[in-house]
Coordinates of C-alpha atoms in Angstrom, one line a residue:
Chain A
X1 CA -71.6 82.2 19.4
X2 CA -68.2 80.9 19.3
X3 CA -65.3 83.4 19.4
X4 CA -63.0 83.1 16.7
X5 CA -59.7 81.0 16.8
X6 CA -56.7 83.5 17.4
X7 CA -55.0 83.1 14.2
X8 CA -51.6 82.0 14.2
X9 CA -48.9 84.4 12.2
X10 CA -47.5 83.0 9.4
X11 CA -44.1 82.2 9.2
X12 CA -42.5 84.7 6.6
X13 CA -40.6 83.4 3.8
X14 CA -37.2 82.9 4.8
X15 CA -34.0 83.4 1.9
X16 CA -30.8 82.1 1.5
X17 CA -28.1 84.8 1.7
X18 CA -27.0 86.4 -1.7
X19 CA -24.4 89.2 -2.0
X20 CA -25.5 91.3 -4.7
X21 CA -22.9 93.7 -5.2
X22 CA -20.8 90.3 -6.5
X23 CA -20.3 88.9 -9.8
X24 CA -18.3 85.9 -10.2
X25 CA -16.7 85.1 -13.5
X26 CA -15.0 82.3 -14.6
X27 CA -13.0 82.2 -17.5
X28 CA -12.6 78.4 -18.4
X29 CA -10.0 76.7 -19.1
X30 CA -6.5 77.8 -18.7
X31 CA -2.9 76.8 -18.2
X32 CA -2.5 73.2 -20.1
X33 CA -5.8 73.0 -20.5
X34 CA -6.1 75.1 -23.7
X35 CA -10.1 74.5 -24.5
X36 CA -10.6 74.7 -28.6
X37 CA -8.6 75.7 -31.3
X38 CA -10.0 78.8 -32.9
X39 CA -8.9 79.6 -36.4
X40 CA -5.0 79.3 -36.8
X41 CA -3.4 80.7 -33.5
X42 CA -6.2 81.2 -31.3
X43 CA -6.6 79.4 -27.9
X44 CA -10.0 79.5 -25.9
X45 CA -8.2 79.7 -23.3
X46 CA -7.1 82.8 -24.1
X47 CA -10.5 84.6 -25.6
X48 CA -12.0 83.6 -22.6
X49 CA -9.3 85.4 -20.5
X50 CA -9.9 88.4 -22.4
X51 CA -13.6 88.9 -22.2
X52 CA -13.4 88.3 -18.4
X53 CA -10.8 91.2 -18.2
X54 CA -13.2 93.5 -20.5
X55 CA -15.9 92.6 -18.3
X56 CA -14.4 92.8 -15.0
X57 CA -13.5 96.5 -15.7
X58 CA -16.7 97.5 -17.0
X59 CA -18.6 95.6 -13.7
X60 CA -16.1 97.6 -11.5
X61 CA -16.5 100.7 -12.7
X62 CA -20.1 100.5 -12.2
X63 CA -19.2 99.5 -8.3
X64 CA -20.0 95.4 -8.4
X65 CA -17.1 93.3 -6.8
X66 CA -15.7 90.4 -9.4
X67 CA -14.8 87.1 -8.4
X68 CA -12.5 85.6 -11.0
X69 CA -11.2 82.0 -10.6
X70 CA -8.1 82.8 -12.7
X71 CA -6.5 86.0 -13.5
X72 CA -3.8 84.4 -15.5
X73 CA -2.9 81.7 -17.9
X74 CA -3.5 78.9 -15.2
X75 CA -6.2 79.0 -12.7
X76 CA -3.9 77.7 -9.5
X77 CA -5.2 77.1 -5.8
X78 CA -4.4 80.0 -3.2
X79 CA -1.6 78.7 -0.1
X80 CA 1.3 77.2 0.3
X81 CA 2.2 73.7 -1.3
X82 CA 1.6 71.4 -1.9
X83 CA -2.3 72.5 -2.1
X84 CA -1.4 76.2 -3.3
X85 CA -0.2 76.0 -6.7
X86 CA -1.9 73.2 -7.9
X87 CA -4.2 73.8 -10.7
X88 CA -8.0 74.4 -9.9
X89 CA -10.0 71.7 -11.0
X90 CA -13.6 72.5 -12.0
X91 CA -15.3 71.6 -8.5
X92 CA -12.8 74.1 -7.2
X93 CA -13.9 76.2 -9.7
X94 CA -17.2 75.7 -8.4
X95 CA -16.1 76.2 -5.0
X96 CA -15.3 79.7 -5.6
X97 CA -18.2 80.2 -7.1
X98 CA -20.6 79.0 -3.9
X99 CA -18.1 80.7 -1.5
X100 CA -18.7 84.1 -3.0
X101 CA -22.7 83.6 -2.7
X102 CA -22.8 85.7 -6.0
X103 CA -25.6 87.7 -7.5
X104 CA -24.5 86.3 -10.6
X105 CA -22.4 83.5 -12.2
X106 CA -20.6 83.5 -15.7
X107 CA -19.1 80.9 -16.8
X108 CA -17.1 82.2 -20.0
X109 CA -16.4 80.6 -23.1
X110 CA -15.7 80.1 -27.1
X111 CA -16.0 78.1 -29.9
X112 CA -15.0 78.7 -33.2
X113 CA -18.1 77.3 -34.4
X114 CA -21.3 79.7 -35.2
X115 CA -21.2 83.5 -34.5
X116 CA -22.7 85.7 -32.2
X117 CA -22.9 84.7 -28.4
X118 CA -24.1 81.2 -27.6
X119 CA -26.2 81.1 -23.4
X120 CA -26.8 78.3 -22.2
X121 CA -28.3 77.3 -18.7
X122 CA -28.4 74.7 -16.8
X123 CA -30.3 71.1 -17.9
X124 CA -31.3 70.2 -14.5
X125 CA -35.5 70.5 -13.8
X126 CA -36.2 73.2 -10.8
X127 CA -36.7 72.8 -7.8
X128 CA -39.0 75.6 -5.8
X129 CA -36.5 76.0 -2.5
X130 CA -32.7 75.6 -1.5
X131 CA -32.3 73.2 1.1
X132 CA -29.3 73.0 4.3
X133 CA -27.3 70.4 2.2
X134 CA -27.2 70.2 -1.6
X135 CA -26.3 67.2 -3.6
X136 CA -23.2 68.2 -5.3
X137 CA -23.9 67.6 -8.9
X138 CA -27.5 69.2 -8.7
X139 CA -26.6 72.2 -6.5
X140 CA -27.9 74.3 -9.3
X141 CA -31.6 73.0 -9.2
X142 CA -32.9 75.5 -6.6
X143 CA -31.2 78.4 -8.5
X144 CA -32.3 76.9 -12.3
X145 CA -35.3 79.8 -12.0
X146 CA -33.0 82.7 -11.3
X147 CA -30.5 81.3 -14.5
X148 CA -33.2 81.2 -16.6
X149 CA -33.8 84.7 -15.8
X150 CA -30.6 86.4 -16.1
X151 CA -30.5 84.0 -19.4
X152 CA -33.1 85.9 -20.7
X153 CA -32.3 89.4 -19.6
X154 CA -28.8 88.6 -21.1
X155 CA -30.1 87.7 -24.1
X156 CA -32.2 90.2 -24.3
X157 CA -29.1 92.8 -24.0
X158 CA -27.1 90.5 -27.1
X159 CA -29.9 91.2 -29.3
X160 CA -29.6 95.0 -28.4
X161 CA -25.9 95.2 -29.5
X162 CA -27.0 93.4 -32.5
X163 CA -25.1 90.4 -31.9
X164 CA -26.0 87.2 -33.2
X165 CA -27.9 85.1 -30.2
X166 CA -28.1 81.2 -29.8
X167 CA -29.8 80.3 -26.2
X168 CA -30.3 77.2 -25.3
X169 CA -29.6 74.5 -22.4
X170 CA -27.0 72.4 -21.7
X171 CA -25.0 70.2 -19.3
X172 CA -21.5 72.2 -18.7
X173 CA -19.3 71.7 -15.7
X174 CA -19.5 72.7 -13.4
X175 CA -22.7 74.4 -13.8
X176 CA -24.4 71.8 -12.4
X177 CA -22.8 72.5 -8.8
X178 CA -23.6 76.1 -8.4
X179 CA -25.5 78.0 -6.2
X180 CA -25.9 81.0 -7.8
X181 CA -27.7 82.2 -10.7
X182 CA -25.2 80.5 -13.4
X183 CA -25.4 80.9 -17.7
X184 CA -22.2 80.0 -19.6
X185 CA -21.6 82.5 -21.9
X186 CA -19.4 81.0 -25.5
X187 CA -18.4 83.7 -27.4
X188 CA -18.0 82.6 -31.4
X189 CA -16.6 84.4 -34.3
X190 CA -18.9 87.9 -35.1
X191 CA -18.7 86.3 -39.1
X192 CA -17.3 83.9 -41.4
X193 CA -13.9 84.7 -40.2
X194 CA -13.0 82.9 -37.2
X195 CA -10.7 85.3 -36.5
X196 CA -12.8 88.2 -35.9
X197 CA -13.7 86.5 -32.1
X198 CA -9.8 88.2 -31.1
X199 CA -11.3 91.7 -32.3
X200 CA -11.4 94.2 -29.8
X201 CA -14.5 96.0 -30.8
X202 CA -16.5 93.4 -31.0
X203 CA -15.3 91.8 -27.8
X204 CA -16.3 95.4 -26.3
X205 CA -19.5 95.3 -27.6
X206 CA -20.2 92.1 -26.1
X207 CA -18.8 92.4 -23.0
X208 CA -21.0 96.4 -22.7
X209 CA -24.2 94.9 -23.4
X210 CA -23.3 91.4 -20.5
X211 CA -22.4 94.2 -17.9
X212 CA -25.2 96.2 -18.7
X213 CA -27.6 93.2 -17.9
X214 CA -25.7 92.2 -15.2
X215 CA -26.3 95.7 -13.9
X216 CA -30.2 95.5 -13.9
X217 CA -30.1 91.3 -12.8
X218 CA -28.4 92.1 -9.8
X219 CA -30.9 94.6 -8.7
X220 CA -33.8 92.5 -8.7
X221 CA -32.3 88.9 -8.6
X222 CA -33.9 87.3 -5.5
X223 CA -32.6 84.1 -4.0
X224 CA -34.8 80.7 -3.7
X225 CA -36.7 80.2 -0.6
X226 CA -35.1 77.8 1.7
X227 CA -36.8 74.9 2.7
X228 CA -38.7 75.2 6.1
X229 CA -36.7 74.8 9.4
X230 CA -33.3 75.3 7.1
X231 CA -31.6 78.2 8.6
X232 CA -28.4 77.8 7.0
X233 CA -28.6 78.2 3.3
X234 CA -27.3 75.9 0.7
X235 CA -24.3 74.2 1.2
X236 CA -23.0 71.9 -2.1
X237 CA -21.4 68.9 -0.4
X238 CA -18.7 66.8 -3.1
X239 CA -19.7 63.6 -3.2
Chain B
X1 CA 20.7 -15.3 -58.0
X2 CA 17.3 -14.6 -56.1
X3 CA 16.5 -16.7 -53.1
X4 CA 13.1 -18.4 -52.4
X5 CA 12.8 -16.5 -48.9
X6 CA 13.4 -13.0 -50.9
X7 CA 10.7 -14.0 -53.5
X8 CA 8.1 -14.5 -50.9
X9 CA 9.2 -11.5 -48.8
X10 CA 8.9 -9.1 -52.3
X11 CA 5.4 -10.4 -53.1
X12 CA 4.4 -9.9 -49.2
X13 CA 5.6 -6.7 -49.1
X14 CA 3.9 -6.5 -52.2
X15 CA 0.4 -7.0 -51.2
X16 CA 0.8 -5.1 -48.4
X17 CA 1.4 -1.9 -50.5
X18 CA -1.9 -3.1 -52.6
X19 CA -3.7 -3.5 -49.1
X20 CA -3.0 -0.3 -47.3
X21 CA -3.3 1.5 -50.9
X22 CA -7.0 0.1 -50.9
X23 CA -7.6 1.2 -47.1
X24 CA -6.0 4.9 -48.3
X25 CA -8.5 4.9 -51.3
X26 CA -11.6 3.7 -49.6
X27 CA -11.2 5.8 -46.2
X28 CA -11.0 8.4 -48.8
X29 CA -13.7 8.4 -50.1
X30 CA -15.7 7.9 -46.7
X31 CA -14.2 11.4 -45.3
X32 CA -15.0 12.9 -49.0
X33 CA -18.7 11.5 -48.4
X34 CA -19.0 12.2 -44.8
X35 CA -18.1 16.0 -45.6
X36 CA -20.4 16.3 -48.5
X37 CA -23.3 15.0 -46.2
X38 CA -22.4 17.9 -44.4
X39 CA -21.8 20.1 -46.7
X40 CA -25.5 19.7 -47.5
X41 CA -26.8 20.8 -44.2
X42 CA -24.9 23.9 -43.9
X43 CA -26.9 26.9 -46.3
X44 CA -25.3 28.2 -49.1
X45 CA -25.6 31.8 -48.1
X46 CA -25.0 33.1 -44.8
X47 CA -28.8 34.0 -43.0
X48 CA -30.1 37.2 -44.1
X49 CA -31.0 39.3 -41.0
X50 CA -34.4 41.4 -41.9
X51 CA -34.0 44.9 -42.0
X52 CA -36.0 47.2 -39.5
X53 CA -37.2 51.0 -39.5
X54 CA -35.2 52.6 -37.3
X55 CA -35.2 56.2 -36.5
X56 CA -31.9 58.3 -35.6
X57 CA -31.9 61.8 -33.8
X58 CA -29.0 63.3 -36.3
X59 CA -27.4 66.6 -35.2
X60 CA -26.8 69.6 -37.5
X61 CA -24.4 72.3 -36.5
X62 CA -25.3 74.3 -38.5
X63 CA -28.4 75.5 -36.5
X64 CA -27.8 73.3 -33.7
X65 CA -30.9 71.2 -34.3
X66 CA -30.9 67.5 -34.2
X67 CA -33.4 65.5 -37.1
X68 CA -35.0 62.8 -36.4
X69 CA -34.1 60.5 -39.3
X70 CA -35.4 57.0 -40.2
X71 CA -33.2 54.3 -41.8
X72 CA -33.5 50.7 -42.2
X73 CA -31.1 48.6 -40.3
X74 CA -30.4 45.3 -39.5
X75 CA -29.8 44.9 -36.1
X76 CA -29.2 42.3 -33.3
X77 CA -31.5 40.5 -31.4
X78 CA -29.1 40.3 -28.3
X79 CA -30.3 44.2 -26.3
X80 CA -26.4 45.4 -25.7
X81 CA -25.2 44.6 -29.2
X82 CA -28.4 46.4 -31.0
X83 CA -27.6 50.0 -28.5
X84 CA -23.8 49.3 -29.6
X85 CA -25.3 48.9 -33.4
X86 CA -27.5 52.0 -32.9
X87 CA -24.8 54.3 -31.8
X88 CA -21.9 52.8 -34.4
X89 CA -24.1 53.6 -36.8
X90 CA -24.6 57.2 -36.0
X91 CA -20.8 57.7 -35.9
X92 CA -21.2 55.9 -39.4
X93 CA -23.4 58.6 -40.7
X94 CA -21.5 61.4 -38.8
X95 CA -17.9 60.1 -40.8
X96 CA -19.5 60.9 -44.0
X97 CA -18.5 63.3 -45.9
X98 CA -20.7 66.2 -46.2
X99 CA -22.0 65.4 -42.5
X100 CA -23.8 68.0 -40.7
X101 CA -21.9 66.8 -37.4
X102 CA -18.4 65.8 -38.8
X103 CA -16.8 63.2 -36.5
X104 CA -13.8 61.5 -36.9
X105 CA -14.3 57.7 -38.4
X106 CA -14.1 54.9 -36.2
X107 CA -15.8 53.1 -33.1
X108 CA -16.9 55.6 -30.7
X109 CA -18.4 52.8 -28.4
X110 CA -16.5 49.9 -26.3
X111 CA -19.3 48.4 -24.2
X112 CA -22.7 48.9 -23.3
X113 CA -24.1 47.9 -20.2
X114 CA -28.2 47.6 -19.3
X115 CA -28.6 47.6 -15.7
X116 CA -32.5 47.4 -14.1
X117 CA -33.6 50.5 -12.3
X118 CA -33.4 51.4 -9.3
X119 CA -29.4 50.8 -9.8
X120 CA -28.2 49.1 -5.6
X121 CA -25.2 49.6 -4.4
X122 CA -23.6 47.8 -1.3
X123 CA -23.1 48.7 1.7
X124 CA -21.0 47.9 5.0
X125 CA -23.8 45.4 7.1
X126 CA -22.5 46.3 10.4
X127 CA -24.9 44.6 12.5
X128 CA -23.1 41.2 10.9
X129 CA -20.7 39.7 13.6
X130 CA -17.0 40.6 12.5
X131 CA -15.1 37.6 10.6
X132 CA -12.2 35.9 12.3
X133 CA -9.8 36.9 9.8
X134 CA -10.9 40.5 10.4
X135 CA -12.4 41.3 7.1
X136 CA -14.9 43.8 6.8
X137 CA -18.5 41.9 8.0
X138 CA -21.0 41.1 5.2
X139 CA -22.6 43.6 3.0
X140 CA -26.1 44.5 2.2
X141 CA -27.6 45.9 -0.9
X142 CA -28.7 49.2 -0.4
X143 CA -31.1 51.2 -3.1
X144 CA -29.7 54.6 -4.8
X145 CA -30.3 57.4 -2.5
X146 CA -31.4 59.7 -5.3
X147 CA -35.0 59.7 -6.1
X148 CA -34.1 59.8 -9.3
X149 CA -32.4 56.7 -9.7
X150 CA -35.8 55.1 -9.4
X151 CA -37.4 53.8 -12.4
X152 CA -40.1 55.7 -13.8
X153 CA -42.1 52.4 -15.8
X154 CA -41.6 48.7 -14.4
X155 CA -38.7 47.2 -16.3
X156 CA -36.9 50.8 -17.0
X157 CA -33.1 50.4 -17.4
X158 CA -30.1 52.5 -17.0
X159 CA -27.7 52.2 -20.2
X160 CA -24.0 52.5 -18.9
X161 CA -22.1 53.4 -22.3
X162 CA -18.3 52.8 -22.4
X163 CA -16.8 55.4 -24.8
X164 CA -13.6 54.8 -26.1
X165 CA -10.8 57.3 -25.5
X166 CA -9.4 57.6 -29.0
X167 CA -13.4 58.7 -29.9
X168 CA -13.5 60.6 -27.1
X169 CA -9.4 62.5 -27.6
X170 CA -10.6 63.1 -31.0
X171 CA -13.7 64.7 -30.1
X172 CA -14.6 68.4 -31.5
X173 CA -14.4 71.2 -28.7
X174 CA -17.3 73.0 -27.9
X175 CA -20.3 73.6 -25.3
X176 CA -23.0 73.1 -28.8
X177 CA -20.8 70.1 -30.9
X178 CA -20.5 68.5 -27.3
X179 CA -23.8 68.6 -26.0
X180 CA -25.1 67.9 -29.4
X181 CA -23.2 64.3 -29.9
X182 CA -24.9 63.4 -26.2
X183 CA -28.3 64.6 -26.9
X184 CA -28.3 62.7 -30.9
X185 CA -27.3 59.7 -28.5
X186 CA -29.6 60.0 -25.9
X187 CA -32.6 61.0 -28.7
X188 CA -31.5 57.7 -30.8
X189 CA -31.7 55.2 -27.7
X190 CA -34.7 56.9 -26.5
X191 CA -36.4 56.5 -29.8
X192 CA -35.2 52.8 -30.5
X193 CA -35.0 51.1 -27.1
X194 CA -37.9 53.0 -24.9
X195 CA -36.9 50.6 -21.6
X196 CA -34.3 52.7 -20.9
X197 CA -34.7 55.8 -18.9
X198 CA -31.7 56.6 -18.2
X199 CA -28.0 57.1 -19.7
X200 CA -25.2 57.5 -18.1
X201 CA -21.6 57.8 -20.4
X202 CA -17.6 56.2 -18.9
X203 CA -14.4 56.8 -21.1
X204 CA -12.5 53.6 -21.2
X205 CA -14.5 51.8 -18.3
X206 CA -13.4 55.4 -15.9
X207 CA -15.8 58.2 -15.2
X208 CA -14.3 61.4 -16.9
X209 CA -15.6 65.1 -16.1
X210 CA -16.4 66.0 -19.8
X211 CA -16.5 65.2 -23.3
X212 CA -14.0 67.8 -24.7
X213 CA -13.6 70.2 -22.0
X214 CA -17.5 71.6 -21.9
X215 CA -20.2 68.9 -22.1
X216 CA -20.9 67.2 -18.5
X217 CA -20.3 62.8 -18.6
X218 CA -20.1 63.2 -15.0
X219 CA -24.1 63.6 -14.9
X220 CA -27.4 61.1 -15.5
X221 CA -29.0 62.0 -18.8
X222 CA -32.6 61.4 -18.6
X223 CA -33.4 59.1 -21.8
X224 CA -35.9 61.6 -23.8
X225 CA -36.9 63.1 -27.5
X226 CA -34.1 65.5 -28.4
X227 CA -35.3 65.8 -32.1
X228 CA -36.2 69.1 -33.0
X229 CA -37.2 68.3 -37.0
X230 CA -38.9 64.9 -37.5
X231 CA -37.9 63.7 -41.5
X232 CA -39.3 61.2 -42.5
X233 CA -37.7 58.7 -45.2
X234 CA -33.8 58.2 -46.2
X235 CA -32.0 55.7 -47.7
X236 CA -29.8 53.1 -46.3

């Protein structure tokens, strides 16, 4: 009788590091760069601005770290000049992002087209594991899984606070180049009026029910496995 | 009193008027024939191109759906003039008043460029002995290094399309009215001209980050259906 072959231990799944106590948000556009006209006087630039400060007090208060890549009218690069100063392009933007190995990414915008809140997620197809070094532009395609879910657990919390909800895919940068779990949140006008997107209350409302997913996500977000023999986790290089 | 000399002289002169008056009338009338011989050759009309179904992926947002549409066209034979056709002619229907997708009137597209997949680039050929001038040595072509540059059917082509800025500047804002003018592109080439596989978008011959601020030109858009309602019919 032949004894049996020692079996060899399998090699447990190895993850990429993820900080979950830290939520990046990045409010787009910003300094020149204006986005869309909303209604008569309204920047996105400036909405956008606003719902990250609503949101970074209510993710603070509940003990979660925020990441924002701009805290004022222009997003500008940290240091001295000629570097420091300049405005942050969106691969910086991106930069941030991946630095800060974030439980979550939101990418914040509006539109003065629709209502409700508009999520999208990244286009690109998934890929099952995060590998050493990530192709810039599709950095996002071992983390498209995770997305997708807190897309839907976001959604899930718009619908709650009985906001209209559009969710959908699409190509945004830099959303493409992160390595995080990344949805771009556009706010649009709560009715007809395009100016009702500026209303406190309903900015409130929406920016409760995203930090009250983003609560939950973080908890039980896990990162993508990293490819075998990969022991340091995704790294976006620019092209 | 009129000399003999200045007699003969007059009626020499004369004839010659009558002579070259006669050449003048006849080579007349053999340009006026020659021309009318031609004149029968060319057609009276010019040639009537037949019309074709085709089918455009027309955005609506409204809902943020895009309906697939057919319409006959008449379009070119040459393959880069029929994509340019295609796409004109969705700006055409987007111009109209009433359009679910209101764009501004105008030419959105400069060129359009078909290049066979794999797309090969060029590369350094180090190995070559340097030139005596000191030049860079020869250079090899080199396939994409992205799997999915490759071609998915034999013959697949990448379709390069050259916006123009004053399309582009005048563009909506928006992550939806962005990504919806791409995808009606992408849907209609997909749809109409199934060799190409892939489509990728410049700005006045330059790569440009995005649309209007949100939707990606920076990226590869995989030629496929982006119809979400399928209507048949319409009149063109």
């Amino acid at each position: 009788m032949q004894a049996p072959a020692p079996s060899t231990p399998l090699a447990a799944p190895v993850y990429g590091p993820l900080n979950r106590n830290v939520i990046v948000l990045d409010a787009a556009h910003g300094g020149v760069d204006s986005g869309s006209r909303i209604g008569d006087s309204t920047l996105e630039k400036d909405v956008t601005l606003a719902l990250a400060f609503r949101l970074r007090s209510l993710l603070t208060a509940r003990g979660l770290t925020v990441v924002m890549t701009r805290e004022s009218d222009a997003a500008q690069k940290p240091g001295p000049p000629p570097a420091g100063g300049s405005a942050l392009t969106l691969d910086d933007r991106a930069g941030v992002a991946n630095h800060a190995r974030a439980a979550a990414c939101l990418l914040l915008h509006a539109t003065g087209a629709g209502e409700g809140v508009h999520l999208y997620s990244s286009e690109l197809d998934p890929v099952p594991a995060e590998a050493a070094v990530l192709p810039w532009m599709t950095a996002q395609a071992a983390w498209v899984t995770q997305s997708e879910q807190l897309q839907a657990r976001l959604g899930a919390a718009i619908r709650r606070a009985d906001v209209p909800l559009v969710s959908s895919r699409a190509s945004v940068r830099p959303v493409d180049s992160l390595t995080c779990p990344a949805v771009v949140v556009e706010l649009a006008p709560e009715s007809d009026d395009r100016n009702s997107i500026t209303d406190g209350d309903y900015q409130q409302r929406v920016a409760e029910a995203l930090a009250g997913a983003l609560i939950f996500f973080v908890r039980q977000v896990q990162p993508p496995l990293l490819l075998p023999g990969d022991h340091a986790a995704g790294t976006a290089v620019q092209p | 009193m009129i000399y003999k000399h200045q007699r003969i002289v007059f009626w020499v002169m004369v004839g010659c008027i009558v002579l070259m008056a006669t050449l003048l009338f006849l080579e007349r009338q053999r340009g006026r024939e020659r021309i009318l011989s031609l004149a029968t050759q060319m057609p009276l009309d010019a040639p009537a191109a037949s019309t074709e179904p085709v089918t455009l992926d027309l955005a609506n947002d409204s809902d943020g759906s895009i309906h697939a549409e057919q319409r006959q066209m008449a379009l070119p034979v040459e393959m880069n003039a029929r994509v340019r056709a295609l796409l004109d002619q969705l700006i055409a229907e987007y111009s109209l008043p009433g359009s679910t997708h209101p764009l501004q009137q105008g030419s959105a597209v400069s060129e359009v460029f078909l290049l066979p997949l794999p797309v090969v680039g060029y590369t350094a050929n180090t190995s070559a002995p340097a030139r005596v001038d000191g030049e860079s040595p020869a250079s090899t072509p080199v396939a994409g290094a992205s799997p999915g540059t490759a071609a998915v059917n034999p013959g697949g082509e990448l379709a390069v399309i050259d916006l123009r800025s004053t399309f582009v500047n005048q563009h909506p804002s928006g992550v939806e009215v962005e990504s919806l003018t791409l995808l009606s592109f992408v849907g209609t080439l997909h749809a109409n001209v199934p060799q190409i596989e892939q489509v990728r978008f410049l700005v006045d011959g330059q790569p440009r980050e995005t649309l209007a601020g949100h939707a990606d030109l920076l990226r590869t858009y995989p030629s496929r259906e982006t119809a979400t309602v399928v209507t048949a019919g319409g009149a063109q």
